[in-house]
CSV table of N, CA and C in Angstrom, one decimal:
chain,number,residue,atom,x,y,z
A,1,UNK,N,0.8,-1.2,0.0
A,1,UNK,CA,0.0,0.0,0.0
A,1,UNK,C,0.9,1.2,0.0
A,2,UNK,N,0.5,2.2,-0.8
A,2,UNK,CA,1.3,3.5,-1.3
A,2,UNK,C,1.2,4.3,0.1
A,3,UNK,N,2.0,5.0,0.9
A,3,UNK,CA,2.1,6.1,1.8
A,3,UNK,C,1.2,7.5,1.1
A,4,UNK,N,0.2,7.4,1.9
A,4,UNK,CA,-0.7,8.7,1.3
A,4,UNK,C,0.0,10.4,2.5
A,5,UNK,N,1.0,11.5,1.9
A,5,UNK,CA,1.1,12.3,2.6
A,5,UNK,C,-0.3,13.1,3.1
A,6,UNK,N,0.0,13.1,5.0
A,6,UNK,CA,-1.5,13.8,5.7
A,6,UNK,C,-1.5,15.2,5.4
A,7,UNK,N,-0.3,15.5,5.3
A,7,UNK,CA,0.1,17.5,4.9
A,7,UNK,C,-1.2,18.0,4.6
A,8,UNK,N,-1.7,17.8,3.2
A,8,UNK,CA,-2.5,18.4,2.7
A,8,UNK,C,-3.9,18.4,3.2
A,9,UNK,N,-4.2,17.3,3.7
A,9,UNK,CA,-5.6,17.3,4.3
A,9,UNK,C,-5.6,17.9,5.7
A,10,UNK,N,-4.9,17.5,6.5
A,10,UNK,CA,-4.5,18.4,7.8
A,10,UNK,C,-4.4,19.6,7.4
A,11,UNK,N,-3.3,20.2,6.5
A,11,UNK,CA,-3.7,21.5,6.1
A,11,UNK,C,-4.7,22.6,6.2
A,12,UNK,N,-5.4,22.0,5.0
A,12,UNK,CA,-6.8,21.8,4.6
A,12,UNK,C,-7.9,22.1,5.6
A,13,UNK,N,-7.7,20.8,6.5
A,13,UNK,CA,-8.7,20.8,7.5
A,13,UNK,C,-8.5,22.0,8.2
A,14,UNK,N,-7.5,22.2,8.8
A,14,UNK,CA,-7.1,23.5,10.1
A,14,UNK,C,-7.5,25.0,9.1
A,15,UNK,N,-6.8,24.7,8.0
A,15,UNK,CA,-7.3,26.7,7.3
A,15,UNK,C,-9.1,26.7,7.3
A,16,UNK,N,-9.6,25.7,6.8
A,16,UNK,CA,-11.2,25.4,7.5
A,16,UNK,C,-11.6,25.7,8.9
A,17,UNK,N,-11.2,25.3,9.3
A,17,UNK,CA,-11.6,25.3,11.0
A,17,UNK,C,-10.9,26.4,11.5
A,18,UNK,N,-10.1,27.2,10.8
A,18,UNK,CA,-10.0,28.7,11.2
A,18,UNK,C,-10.6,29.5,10.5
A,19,UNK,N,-11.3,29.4,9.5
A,19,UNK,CA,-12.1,29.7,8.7
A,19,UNK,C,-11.3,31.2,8.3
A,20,UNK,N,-10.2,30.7,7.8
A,20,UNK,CA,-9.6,31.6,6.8
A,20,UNK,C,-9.5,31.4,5.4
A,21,UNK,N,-9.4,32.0,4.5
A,21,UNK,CA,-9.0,31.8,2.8
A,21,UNK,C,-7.7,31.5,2.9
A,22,UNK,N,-7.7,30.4,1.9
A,22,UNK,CA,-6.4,30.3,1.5
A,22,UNK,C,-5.1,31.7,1.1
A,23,UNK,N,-5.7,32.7,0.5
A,23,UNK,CA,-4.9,33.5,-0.1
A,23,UNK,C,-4.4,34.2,1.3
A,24,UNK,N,-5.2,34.5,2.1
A,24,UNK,CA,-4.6,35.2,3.5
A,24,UNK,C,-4.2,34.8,4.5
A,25,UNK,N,-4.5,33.0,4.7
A,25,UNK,CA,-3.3,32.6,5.5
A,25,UNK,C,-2.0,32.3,4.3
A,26,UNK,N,-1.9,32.3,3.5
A,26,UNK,CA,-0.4,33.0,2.5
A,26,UNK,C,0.1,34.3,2.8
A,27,UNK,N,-1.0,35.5,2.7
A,27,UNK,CA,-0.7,36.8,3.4
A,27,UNK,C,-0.3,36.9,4.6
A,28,UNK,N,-0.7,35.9,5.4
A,28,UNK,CA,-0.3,36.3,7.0
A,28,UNK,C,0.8,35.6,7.7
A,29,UNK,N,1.2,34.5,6.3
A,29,UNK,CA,2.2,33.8,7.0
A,29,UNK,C,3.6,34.9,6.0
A,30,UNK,N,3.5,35.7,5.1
A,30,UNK,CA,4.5,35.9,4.2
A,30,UNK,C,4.4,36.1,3.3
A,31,UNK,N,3.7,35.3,2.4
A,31,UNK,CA,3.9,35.3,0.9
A,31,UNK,C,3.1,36.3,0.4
A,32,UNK,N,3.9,36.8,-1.0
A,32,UNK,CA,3.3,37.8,-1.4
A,32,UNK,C,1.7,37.4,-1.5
A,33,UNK,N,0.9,38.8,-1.9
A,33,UNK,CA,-0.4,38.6,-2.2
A,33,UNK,C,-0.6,38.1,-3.6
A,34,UNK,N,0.0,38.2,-4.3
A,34,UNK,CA,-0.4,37.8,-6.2
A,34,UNK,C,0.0,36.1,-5.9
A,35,UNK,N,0.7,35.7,-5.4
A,35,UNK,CA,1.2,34.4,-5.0
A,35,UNK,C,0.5,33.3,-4.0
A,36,UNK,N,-0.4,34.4,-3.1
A,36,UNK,CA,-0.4,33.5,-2.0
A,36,UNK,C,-1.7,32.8,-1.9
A,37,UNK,N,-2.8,32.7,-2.9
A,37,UNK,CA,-4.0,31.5,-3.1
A,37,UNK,C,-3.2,30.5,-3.7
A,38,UNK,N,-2.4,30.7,-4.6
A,38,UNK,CA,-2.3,29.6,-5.6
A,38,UNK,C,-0.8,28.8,-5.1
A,39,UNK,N,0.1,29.2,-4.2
A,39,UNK,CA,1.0,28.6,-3.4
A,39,UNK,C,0.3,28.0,-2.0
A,40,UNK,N,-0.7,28.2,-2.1
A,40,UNK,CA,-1.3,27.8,-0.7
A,40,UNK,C,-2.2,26.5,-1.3
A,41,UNK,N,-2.8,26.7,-2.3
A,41,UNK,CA,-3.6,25.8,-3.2
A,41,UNK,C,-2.9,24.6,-3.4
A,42,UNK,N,-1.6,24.7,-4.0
A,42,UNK,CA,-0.7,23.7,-4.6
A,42,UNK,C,-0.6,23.1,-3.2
A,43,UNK,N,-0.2,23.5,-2.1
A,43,UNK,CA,0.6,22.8,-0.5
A,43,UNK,C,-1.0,22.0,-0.2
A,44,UNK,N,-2.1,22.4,-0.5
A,44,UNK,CA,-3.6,21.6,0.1
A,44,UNK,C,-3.7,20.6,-1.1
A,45,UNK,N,-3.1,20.7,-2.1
A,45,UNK,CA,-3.6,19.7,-3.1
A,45,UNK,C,-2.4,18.5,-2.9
A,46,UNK,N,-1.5,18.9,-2.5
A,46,UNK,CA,-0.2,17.9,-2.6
A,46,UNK,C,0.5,18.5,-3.4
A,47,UNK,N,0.4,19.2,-4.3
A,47,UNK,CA,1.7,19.2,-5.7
A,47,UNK,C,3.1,19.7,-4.9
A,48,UNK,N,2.9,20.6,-4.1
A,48,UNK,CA,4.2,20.8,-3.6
A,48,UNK,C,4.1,20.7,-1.8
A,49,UNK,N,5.2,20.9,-1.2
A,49,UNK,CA,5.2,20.2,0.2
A,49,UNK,C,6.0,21.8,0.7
A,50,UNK,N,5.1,22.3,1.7
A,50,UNK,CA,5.8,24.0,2.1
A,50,UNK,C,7.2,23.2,3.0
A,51,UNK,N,8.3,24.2,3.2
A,51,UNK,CA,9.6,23.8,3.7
A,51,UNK,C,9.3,23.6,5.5
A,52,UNK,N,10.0,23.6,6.1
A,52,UNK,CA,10.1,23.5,7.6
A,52,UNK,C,9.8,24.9,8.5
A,53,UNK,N,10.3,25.6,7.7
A,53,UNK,CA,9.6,27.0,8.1
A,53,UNK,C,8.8,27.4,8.1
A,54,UNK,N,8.2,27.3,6.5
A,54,UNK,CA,7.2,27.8,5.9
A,54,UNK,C,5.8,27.1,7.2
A,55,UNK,N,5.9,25.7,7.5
A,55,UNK,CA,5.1,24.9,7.9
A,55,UNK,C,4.7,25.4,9.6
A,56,UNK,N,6.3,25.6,9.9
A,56,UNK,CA,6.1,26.6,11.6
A,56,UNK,C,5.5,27.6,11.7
A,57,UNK,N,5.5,28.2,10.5
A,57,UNK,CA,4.4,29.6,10.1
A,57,UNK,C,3.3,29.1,10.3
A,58,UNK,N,2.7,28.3,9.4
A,58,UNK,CA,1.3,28.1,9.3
A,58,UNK,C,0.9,27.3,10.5
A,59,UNK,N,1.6,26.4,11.0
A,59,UNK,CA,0.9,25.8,12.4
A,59,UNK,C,0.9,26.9,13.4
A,60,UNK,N,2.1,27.5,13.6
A,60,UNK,CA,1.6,29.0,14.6
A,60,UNK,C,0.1,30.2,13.8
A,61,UNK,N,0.1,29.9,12.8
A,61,UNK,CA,-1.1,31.1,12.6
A,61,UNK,C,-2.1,30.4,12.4
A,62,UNK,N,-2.2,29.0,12.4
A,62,UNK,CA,-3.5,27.8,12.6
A,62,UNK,C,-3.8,27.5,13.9
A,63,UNK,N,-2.6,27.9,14.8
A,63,UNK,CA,-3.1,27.3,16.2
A,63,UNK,C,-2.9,25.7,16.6
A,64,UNK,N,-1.5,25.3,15.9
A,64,UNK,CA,-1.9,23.5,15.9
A,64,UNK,C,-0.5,23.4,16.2
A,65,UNK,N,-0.5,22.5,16.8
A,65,UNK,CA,1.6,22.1,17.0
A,65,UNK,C,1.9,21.7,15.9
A,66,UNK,N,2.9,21.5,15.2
A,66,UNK,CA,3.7,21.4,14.1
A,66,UNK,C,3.4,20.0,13.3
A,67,UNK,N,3.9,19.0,14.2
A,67,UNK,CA,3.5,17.4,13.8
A,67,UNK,C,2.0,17.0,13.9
A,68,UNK,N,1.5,18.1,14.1
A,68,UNK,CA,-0.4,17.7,14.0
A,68,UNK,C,-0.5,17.2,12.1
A,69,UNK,N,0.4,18.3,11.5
A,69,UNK,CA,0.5,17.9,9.6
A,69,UNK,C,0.7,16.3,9.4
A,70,UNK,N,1.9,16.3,10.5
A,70,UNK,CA,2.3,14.7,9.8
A,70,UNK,C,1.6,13.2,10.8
A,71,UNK,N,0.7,14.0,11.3
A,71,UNK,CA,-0.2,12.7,11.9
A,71,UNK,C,-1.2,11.7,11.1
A,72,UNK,N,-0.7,10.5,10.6
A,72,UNK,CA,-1.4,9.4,9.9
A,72,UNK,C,-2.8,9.3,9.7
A,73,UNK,N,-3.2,9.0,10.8
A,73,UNK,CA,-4.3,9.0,11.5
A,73,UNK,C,-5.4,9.6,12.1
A,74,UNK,N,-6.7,10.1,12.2
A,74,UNK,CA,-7.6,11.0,12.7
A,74,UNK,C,-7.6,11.1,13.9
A,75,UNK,N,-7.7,9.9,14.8
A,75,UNK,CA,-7.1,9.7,16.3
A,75,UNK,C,-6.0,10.4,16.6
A,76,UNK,N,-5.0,10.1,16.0
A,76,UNK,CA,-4.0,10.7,16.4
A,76,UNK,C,-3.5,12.0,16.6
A,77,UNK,N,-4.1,12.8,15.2
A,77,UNK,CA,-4.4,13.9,14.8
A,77,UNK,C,-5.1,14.9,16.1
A,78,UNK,N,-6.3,13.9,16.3
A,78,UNK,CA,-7.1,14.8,17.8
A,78,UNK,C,-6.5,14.8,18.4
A,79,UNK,N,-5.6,13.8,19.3
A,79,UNK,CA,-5.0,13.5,20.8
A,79,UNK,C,-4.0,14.7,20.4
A,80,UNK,N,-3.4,14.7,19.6
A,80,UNK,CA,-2.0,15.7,19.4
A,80,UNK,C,-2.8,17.4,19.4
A,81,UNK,N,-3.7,17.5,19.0
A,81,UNK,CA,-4.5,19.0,18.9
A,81,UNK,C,-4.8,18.9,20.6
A,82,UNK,N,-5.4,18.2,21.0
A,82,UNK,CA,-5.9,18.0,22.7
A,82,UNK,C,-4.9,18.2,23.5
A,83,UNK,N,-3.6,17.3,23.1
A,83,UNK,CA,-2.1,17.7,24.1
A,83,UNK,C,-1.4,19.1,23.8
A,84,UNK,N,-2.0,19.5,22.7
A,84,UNK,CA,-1.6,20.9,22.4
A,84,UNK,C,-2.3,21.9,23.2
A,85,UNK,N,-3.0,22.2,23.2
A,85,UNK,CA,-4.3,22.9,24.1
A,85,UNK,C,-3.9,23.2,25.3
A,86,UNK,N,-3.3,21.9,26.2
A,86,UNK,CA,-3.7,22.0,27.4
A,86,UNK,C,-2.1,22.8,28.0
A,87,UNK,N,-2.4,23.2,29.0
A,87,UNK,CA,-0.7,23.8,29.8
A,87,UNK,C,0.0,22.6,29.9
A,88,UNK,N,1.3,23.3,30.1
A,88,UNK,CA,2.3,22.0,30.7
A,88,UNK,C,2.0,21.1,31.9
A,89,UNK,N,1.2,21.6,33.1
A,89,UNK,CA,1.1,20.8,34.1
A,89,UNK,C,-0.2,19.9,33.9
A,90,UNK,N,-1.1,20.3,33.0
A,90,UNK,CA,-1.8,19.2,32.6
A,90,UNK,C,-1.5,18.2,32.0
A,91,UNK,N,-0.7,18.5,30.9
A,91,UNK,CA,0.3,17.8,30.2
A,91,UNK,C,1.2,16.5,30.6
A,92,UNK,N,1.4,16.9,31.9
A,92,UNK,CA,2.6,16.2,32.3
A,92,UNK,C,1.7,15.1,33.1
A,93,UNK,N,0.5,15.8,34.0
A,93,UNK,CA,-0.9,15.0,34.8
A,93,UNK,C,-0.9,13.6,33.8
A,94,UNK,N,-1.3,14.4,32.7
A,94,UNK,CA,-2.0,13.3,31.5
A,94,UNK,C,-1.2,12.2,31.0
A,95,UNK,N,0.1,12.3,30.7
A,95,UNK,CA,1.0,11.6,30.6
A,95,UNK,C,1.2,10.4,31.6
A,96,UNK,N,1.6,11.4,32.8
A,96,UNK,CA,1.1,9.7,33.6
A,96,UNK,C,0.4,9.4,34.1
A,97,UNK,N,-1.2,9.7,33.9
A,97,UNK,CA,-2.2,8.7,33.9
A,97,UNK,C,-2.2,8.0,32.4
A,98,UNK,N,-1.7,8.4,31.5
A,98,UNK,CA,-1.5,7.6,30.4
A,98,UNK,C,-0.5,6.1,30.9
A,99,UNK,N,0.8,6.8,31.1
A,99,UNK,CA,1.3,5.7,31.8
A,99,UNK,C,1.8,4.5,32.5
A,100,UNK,N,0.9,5.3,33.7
A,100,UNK,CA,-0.1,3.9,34.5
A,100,UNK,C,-0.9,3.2,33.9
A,101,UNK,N,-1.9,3.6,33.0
A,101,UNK,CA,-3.0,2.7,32.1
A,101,UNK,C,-2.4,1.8,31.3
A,102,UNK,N,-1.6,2.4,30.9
A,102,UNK,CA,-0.6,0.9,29.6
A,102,UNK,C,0.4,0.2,30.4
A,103,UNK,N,0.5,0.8,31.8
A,103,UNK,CA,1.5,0.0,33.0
A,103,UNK,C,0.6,-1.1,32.9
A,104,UNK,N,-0.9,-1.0,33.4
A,104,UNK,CA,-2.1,-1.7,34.0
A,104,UNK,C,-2.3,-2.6,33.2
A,105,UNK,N,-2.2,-2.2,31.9
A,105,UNK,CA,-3.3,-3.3,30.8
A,105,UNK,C,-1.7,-4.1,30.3
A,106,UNK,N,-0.3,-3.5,30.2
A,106,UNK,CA,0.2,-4.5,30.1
A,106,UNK,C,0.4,-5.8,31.1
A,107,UNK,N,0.3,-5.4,32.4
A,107,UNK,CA,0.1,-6.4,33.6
A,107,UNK,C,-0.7,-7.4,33.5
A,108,UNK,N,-1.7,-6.9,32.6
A,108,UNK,CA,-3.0,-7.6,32.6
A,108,UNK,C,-3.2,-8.8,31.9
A,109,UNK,N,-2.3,-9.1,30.7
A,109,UNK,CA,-2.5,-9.9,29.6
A,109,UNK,C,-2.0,-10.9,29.6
């Protein structure tokens, strides 16, 4: 089975759910305005893949940690937007009650 890149749909999904236009989160991350629907267009369709920077832009002006793009999975995708959210000391709470629970259920089997 072919590796399908999440980039573009994660993308995609977050400039939606911020309910911004493509051309102005291009404008707000940098790119010129004559450039910035149709370089934003290409990064949501797959044709091209924005650089590492380019990408820290858009996750800070989407509001999403960085590796939320390269999450496989829809599960995974949420849990990583949810650990993003919360402060560090919740963070750290949730971690190990995570943990303990995979301590427990490995004990278990």
């Amino acid at each position: 089975m072919a590796f399908k890149n999440p980039l573009p749909q994660r993308l995609r999904e977050a400039r939606q759910r911020a309910d911004i236009s493509q051309k102005n989160l291009g404008i707000r991350i940098g790119m010129e305005p004559s450039s910035a629907s149709g370089r934003m267009n290409h990064y949501e369709k797959g044709r091209h893949i924005p650089d590492l920077q380019t990408l820290k832009h858009l996750a800070e002006e989407l509001d999403v940690p960085l590796n939320y793009f390269f999450c496989e999975t829809e599960e995974m995708a949420k849990l990583v937007k949810i650990f993003y959210q919360m402060d560090k000391e919740r963070q750290s709470e949730l971690l190990r009650i995570l943990e303990q629970k995979v301590s427990q259920l490995d004990k278990s089997k």
